[in-house]
Coordinates of C-alpha atoms and ligand atoms in Angstrom, one line a residue:
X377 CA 251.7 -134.1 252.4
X378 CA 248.3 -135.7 251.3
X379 CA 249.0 -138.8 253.6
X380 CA 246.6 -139.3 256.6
X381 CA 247.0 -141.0 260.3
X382 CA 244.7 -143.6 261.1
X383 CA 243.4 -144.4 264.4
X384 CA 240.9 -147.0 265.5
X385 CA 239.3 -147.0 268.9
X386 CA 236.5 -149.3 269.6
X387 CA 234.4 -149.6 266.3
X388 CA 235.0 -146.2 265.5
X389 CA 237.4 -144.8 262.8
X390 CA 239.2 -141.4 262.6
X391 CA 241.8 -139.3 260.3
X392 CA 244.3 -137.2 260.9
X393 CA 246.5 -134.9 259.1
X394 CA 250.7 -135.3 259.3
X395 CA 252.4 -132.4 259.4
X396 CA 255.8 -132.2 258.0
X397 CA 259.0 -130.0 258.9
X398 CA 261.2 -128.6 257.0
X399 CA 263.6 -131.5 257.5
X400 CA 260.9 -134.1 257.2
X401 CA 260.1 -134.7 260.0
X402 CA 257.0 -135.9 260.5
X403 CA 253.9 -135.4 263.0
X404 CA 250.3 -136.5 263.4
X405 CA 248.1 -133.6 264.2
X406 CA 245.5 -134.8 266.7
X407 CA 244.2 -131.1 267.6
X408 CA 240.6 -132.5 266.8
X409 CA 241.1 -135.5 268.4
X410 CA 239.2 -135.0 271.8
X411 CA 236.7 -133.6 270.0
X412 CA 235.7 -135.8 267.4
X413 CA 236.4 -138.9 269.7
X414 CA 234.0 -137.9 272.8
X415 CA 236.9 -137.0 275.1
X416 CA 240.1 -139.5 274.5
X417 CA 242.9 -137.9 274.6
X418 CA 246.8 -139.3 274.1
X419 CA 248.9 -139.0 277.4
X420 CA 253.1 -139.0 277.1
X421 CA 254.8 -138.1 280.3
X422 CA 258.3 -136.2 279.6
X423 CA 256.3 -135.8 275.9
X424 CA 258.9 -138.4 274.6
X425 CA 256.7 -138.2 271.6
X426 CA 255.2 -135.3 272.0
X427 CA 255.6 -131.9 269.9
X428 CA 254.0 -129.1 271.8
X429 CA 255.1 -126.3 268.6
X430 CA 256.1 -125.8 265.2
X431 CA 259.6 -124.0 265.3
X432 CA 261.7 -122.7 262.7
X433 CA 264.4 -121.7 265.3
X434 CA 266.7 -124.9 266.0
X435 CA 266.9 -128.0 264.3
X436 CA 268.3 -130.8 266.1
X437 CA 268.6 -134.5 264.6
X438 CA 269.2 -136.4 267.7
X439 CA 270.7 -139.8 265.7
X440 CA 272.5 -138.3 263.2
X441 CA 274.3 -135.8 265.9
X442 CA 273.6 -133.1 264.4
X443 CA 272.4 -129.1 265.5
X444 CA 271.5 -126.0 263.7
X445 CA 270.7 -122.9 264.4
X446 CA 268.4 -121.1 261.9
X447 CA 270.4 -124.0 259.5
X448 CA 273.7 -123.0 260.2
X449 CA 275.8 -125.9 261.8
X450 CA 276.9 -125.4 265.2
X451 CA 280.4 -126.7 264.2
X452 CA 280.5 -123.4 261.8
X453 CA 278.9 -121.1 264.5
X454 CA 281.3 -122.3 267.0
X455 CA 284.2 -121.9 265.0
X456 CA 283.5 -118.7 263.3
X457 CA 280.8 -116.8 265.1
X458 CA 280.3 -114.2 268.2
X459 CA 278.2 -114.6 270.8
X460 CA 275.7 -111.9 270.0
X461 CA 275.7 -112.6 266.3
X462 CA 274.4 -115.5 266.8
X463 CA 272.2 -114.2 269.7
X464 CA 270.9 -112.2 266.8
X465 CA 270.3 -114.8 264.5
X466 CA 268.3 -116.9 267.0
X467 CA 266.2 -114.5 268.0
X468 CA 265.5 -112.1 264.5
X469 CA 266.2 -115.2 262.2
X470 CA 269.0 -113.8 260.0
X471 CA 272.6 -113.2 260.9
X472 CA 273.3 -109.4 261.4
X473 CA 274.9 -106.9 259.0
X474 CA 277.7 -105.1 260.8
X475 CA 275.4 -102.4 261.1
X476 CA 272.6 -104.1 262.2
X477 CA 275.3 -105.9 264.8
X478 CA 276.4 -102.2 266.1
X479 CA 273.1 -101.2 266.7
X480 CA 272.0 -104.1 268.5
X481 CA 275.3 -104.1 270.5
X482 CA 274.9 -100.2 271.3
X483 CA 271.3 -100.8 272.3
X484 CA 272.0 -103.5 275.0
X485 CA 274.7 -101.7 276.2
X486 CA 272.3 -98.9 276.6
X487 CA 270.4 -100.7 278.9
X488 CA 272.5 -102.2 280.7
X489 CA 272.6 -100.5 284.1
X490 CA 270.7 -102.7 286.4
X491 CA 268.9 -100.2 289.3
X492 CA 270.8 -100.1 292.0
X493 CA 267.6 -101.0 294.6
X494 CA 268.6 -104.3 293.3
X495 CA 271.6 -104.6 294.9
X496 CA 269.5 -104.3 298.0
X497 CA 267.6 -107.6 296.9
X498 CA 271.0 -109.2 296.4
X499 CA 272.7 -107.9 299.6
X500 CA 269.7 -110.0 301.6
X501 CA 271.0 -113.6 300.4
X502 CA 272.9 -115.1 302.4
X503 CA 276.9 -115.6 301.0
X504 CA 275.6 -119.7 301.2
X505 CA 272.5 -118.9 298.6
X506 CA 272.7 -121.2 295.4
X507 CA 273.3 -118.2 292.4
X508 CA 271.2 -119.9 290.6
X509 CA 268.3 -119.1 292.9
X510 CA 269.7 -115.8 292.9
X511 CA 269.8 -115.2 289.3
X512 CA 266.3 -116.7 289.2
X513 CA 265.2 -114.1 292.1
X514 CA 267.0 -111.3 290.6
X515 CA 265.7 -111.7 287.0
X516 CA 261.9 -112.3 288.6
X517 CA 262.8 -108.8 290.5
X518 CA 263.6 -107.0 287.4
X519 CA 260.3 -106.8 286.6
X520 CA 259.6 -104.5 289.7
X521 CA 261.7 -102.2 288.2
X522 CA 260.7 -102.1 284.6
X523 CA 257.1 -102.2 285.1
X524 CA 256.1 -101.9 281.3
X525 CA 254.6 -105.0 280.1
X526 CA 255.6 -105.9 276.9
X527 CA 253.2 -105.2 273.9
X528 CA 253.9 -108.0 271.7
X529 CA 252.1 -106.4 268.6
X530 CA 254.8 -103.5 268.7
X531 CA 258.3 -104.3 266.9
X532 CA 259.7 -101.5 269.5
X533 CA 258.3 -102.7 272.4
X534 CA 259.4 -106.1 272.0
X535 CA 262.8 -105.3 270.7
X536 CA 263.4 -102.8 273.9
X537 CA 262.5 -105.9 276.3
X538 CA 265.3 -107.7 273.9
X539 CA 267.8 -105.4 274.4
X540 CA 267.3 -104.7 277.9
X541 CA 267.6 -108.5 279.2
X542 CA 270.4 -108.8 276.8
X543 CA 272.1 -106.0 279.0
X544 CA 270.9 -107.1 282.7
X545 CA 270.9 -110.1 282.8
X546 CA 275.6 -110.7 282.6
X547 CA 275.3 -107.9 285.5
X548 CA 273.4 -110.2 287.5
X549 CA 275.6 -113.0 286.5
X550 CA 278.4 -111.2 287.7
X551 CA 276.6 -110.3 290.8
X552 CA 275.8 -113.5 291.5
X553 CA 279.8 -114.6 291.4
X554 CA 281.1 -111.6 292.7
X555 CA 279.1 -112.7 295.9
X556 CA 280.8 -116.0 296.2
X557 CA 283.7 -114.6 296.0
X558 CA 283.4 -111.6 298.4
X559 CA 284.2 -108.5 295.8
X560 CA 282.4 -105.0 295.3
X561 CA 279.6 -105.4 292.3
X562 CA 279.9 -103.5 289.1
X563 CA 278.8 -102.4 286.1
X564 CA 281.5 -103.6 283.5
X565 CA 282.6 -100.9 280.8
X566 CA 280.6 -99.8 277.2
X567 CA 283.8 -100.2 275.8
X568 CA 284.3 -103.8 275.8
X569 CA 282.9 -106.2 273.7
X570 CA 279.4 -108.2 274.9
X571 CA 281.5 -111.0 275.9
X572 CA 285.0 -109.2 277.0
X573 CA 282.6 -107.0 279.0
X574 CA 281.0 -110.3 280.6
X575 CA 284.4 -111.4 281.6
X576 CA 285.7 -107.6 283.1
X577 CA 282.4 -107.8 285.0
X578 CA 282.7 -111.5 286.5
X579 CA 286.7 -111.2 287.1
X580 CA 288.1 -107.6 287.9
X581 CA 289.4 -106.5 291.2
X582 CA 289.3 -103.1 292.5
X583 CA 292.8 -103.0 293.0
X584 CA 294.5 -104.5 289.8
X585 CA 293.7 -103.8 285.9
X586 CA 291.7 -106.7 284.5
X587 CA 293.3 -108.0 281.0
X588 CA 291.6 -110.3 278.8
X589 CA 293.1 -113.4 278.1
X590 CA 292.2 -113.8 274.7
X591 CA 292.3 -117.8 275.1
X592 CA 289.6 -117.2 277.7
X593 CA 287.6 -115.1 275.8
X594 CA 287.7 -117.2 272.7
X595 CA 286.7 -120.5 274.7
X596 CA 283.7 -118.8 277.1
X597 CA 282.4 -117.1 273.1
X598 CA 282.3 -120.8 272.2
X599 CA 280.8 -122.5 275.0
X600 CA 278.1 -120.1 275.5
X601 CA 277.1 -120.6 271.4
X602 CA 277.2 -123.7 272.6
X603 CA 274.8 -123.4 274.9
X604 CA 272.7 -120.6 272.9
X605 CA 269.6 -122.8 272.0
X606 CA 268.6 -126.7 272.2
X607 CA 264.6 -126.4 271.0
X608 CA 262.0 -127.7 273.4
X609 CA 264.5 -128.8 276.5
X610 CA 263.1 -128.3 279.8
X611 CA 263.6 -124.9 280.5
X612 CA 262.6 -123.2 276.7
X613 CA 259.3 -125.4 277.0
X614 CA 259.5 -123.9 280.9
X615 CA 259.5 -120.1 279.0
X616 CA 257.1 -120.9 276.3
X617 CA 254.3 -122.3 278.9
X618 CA 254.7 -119.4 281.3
X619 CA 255.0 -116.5 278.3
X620 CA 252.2 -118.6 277.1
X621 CA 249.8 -117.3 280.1
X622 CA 250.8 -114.0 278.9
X623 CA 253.1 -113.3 281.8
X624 CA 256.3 -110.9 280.9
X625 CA 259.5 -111.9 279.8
X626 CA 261.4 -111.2 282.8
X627 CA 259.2 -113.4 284.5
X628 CA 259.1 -116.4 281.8
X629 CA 263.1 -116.3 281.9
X630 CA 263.1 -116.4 285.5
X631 CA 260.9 -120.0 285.5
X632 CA 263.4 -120.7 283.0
X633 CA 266.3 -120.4 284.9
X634 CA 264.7 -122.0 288.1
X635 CA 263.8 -125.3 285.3
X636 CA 267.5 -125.0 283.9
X637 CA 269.1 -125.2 287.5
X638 CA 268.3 -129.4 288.1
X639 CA 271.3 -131.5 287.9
X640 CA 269.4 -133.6 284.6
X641 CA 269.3 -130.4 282.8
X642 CA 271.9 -127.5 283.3
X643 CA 272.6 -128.6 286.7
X644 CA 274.4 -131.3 285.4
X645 CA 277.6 -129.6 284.8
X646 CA 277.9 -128.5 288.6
X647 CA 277.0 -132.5 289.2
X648 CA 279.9 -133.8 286.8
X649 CA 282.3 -131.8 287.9
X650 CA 281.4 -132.8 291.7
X651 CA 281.1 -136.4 290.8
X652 CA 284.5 -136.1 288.6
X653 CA 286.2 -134.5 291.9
X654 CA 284.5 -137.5 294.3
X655 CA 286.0 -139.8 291.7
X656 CA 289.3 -138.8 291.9
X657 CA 289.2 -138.8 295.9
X658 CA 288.3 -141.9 296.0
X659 CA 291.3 -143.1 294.4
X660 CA 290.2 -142.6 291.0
X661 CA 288.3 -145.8 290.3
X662 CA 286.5 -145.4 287.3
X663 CA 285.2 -149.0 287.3
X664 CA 283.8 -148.4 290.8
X665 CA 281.5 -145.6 289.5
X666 CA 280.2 -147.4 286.0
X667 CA 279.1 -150.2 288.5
X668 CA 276.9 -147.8 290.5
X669 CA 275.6 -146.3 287.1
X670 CA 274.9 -149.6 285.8
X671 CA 273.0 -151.0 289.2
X672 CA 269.0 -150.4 289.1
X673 CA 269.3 -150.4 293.0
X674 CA 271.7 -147.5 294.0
X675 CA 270.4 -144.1 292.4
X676 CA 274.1 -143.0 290.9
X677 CA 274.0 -141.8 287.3
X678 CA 276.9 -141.1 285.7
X679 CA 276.4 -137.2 285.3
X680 CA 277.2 -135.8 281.5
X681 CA 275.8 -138.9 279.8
X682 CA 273.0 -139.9 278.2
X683 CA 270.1 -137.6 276.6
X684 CA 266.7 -136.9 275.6
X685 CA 267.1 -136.7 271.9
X686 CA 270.9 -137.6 271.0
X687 CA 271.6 -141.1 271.0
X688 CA 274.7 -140.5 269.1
X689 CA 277.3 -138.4 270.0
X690 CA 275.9 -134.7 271.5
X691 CA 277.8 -132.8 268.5
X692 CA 278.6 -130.1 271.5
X693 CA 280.2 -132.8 273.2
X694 CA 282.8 -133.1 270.6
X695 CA 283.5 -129.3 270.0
X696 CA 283.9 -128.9 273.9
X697 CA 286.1 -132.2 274.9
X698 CA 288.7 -130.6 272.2
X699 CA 288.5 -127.0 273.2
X700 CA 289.0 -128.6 277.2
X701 CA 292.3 -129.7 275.9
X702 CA 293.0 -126.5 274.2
X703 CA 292.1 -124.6 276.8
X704 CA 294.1 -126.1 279.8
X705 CA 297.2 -126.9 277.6
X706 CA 297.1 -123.0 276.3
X707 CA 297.1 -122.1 279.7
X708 CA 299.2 -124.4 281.0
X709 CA 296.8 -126.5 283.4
X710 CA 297.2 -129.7 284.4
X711 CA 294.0 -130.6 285.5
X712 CA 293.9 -134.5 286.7
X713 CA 290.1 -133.7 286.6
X714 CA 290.3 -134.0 282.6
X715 CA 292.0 -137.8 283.2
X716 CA 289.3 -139.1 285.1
X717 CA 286.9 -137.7 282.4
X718 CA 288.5 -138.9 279.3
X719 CA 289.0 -142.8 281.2
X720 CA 285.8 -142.3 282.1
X721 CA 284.4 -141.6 278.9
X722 CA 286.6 -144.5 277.6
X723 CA 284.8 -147.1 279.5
X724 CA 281.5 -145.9 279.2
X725 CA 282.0 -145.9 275.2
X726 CA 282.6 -149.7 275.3
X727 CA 280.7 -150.9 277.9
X728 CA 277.3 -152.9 276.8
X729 CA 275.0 -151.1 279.1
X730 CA 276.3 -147.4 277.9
X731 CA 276.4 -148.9 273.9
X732 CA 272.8 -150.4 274.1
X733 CA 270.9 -147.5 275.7
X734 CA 272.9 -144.9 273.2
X735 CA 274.4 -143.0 276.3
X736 CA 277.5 -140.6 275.0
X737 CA 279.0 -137.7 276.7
X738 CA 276.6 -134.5 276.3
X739 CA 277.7 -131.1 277.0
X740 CA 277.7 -131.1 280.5
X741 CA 280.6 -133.2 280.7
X742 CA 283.4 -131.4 279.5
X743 CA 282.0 -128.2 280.0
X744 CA 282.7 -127.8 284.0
X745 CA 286.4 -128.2 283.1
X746 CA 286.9 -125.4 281.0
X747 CA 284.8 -123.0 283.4
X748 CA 287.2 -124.4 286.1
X749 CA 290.1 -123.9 284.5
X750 CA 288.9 -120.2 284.1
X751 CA 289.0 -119.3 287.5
X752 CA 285.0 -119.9 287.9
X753 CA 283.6 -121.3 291.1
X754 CA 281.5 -124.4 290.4
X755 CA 278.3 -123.1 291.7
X756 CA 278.5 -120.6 289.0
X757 CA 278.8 -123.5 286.1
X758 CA 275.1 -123.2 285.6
X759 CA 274.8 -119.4 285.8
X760 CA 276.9 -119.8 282.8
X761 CA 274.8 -122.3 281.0
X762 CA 271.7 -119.5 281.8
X763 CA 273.9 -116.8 280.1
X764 CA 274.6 -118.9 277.2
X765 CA 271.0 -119.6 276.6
X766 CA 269.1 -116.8 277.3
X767 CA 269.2 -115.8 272.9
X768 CA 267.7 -119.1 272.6
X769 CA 264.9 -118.7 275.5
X770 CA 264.1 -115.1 274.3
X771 CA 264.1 -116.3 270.5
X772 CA 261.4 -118.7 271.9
X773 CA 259.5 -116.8 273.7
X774 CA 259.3 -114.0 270.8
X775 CA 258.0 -117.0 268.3
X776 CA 255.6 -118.1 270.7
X777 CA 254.0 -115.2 271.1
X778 CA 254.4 -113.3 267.6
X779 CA 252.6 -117.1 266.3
X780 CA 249.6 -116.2 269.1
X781 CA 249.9 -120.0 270.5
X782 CA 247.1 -120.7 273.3
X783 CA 247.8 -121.0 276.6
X784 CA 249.4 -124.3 277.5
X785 CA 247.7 -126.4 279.4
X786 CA 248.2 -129.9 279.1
X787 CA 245.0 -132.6 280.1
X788 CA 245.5 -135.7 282.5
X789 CA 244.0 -139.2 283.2
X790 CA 243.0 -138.6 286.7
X791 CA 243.7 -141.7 288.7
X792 CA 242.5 -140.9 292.3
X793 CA 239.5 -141.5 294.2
X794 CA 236.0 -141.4 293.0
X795 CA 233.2 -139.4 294.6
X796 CA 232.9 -140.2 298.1
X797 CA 231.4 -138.6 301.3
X798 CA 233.1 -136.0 303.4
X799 CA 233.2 -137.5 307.3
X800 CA 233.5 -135.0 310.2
X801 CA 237.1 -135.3 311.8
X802 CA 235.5 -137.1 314.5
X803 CA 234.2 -139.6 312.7
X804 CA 237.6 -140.8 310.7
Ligands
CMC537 N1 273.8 -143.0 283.8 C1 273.3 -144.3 283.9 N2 272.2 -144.7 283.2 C2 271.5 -143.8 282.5 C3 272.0 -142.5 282.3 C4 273.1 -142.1 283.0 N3 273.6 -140.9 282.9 N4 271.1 -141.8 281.5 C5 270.2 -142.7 281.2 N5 270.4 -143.9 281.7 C6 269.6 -145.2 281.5 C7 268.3 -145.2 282.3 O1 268.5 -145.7 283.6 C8 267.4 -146.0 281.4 O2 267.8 -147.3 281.6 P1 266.7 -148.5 281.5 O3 266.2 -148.4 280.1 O4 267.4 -149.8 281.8 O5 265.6 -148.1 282.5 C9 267.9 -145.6 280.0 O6 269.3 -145.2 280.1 C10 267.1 -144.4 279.4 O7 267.2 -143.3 280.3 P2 266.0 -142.3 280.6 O8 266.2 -141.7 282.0 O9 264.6 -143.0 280.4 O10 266.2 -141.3 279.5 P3 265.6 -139.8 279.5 O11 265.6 -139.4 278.1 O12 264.4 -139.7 280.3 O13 266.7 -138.9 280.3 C11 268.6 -137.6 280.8 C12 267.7 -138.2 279.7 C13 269.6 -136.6 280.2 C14 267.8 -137.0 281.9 C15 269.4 -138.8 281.4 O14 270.2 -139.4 280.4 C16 270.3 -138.4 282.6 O15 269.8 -138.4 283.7 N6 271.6 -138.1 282.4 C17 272.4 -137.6 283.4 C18 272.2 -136.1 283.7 C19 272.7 -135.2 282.6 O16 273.9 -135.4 282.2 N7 271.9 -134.3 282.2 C20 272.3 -133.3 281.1 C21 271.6 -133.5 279.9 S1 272.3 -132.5 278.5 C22 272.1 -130.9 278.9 C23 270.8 -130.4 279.3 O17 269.7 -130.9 278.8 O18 270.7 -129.4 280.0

């Protein structure tokens, strides 16, 4: 692309190069800008406009609804993919071989066994503790206990932090529920598949024989492809400025999982299923609650809708509202939860305010409804979300630092007071 950016400030003139993706999409590289123009700078707070990478991992078309990963459609991955084949694909770029797939399976499971000091970390939260802050906690603490720090120049090194997060980090999920719900921690079975094994680990009792429901199974593979990557959200730009400083994986997944946990990112699908449940207490007056959306003076959002970049349809949305019904009719749930939803939905789709600002469902909102009609305690929707994304945040990471990106460090327009004198307290 020979085209240029022009930009005129004052009497003075300067150039700048676009840059265009792979999908044409285009960007105005202003790298030189502060240099060349004695100090400006362009400020964007929530970088509405702002790209802070190139990627070639995810490509997301927010009007047009659509996601890929590594340009396969997420309607294809969903439908015909595993979990940790498409882990693979996000984070080495190519869909496995089988070999390549029993390898990478056999390694993780390898590494799985979390040290059991850490169960000592875990036994100090109190049974109240968010287990998002514990997952958080528990991943920072992994790096106590495997002390190497990554060298990203070696192929090994890099691919033995892979593996080993791939395999500690469902233990800790587990954990994390197994807590809430008062049962012995384990460390699930090298004879189940990555996700059967997540599943044995999170629902098994000592006493009984766990059996996977394969309607489970299928559902929880989907919605954590779902979940696997979405580009620069929050909490991959959380991992890619902290692995940015250099800091370790472990550590950049943790501030990950601590930006993931707020109710307008991940956290929305605890909020949407709490809100969903106040709903339907308080008589189930849908109206009531697009009022309080709608009104500029009372803080209520409606949780699940709206988005950064889709102002269509979230295409996840879609895949999960179906899979909801599935789901509950395949195992025979009535859930009245799913009634408020859909009216819900309903109204919001042909109300003005909802139409104009392009706020649909995302994939918070139907979410929460499958994980509940899974037997999994609403504190632990997030936790889920974490595990779902954790190929996308470590495919991130790995970019970032194989393309040697500089620390981030964004500037400001600093607003405060000028210099003035310092007064002894009892002067003030
Ligand atoms: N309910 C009511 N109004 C809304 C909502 C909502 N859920 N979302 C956006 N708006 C309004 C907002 O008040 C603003 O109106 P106005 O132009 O009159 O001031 C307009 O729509 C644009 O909203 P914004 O807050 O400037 O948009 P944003 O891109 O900064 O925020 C968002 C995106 C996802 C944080 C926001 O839509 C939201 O808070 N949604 C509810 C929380 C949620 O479901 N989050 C999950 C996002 S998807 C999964 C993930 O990222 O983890």
């Amino acid at each position: 692309m020979s085209e240029t950016a022009k930009l005129k400030i004052g009497d003075n003139s300067y150039e700048f190069p676009l840059i265009e993706g792979s999908e044409n999409e285009l960007a105005i590289d202003i790298k030189t800008l502060r240099g060349v123009s004695n100090g400006v700078i362009t400020i964007d707070p929530g970088y509405k406009n702002t790209g802070a990478c190139k990627s070639a991992i995810t490509f997301l078309n927010g009007e047009k609804g659509v996601l890929r990963y590594r340009g396969y459609s997420i309607e294809d991955l969903a439908e015909k993919a595993n979990f940790l084949e498409v882990a693979y694909l996000l984070i080495f770029g190519e869909l496995p071989t089988k070999d390549q797939l029993v390898k990478f399976h056999a390694d993780i499971k390898d590494k799985a066994i979390v040290d059991d000091d850490v169960r000592k970390i875990l036994d100090a939260f109190p049974k109240t503790a968010h287990p998002m802050g514990i997952l958080s906690s528990l991943t920072s603490a992994l790096t106590a206990f495997n002390p190497s720090s990554v060298n990203v120049d070696s192929d090994e090194e890099m691919y033995q932090a892979i593996v080993k997060i791939m395999g500690k980090l469902p233990v800790l999920v587990s954990w994390a529920m197994r807590k809430i719900n008062g049962l012995p921690l384990n460390y699930g079975s090298n004879s189940l598949g990555y996700v059967e094994n997540v599943m044995s680990m999170m629902f098994s009792k000592p006493n009984e024989e766990y059996t996977i429901n394969p309607i489970v199974r299928d559902a929880l593979n989907k919605l954590l492809i779902l979940h696997a990557d979405h580009e620069q959200n929050c909490s991959t730009s959380t991992v890619r400025i902290v692995g940015s400083s250099h800091a370790g994986l472990f550590a950049s997944l943790s501030a990950g999982i601590s930006a993931l946990w707020g109710p307008l990112h991940g956290g929305a699908n605890q909020a949407v299923l709490e809100m969903l449940e106040a709903i339907k207490e308080d008589g189930g007056d849908t109206k009531k609650y697009m009022a309080k959306a709608k009104d500029k003076n009372d803080p209520f959002r409606l949780m699940g809708f709206g988005h950064r970049v889709y102002k269509n349809f979230d295409p996840r949305a879609k895949i999960i509202k179906v899979a909801a019904d599935q789901v509950l009719n395949d195992l025979g749930i009535d859930d009245p939860i799913l009634d408020v939803a859909k009216s819900l939905e309903q109204e919001a789709l042909n109300d003005p305010y909802f139409v104009d600002r392009k706020l649909y469902p995302n994939v918070d909102f139907y979410s929460g409804i499958i994980y509940r009609a899974m037997g999994i305690p609403v504190e632990m929707f997030t936790v889920m979300f974490a595990l779902g994304r954790l190929p996308g945040w470590i495919a991130q990471w790995r970019e970032m630092r194989l393309g040697k990106e500089p620390i981030g460090r964004p500037r400001q327009i600093y607003t405060g007071e000028t210099l003035r004198e310092f007064k002894a307290v009892q002067k003030r």
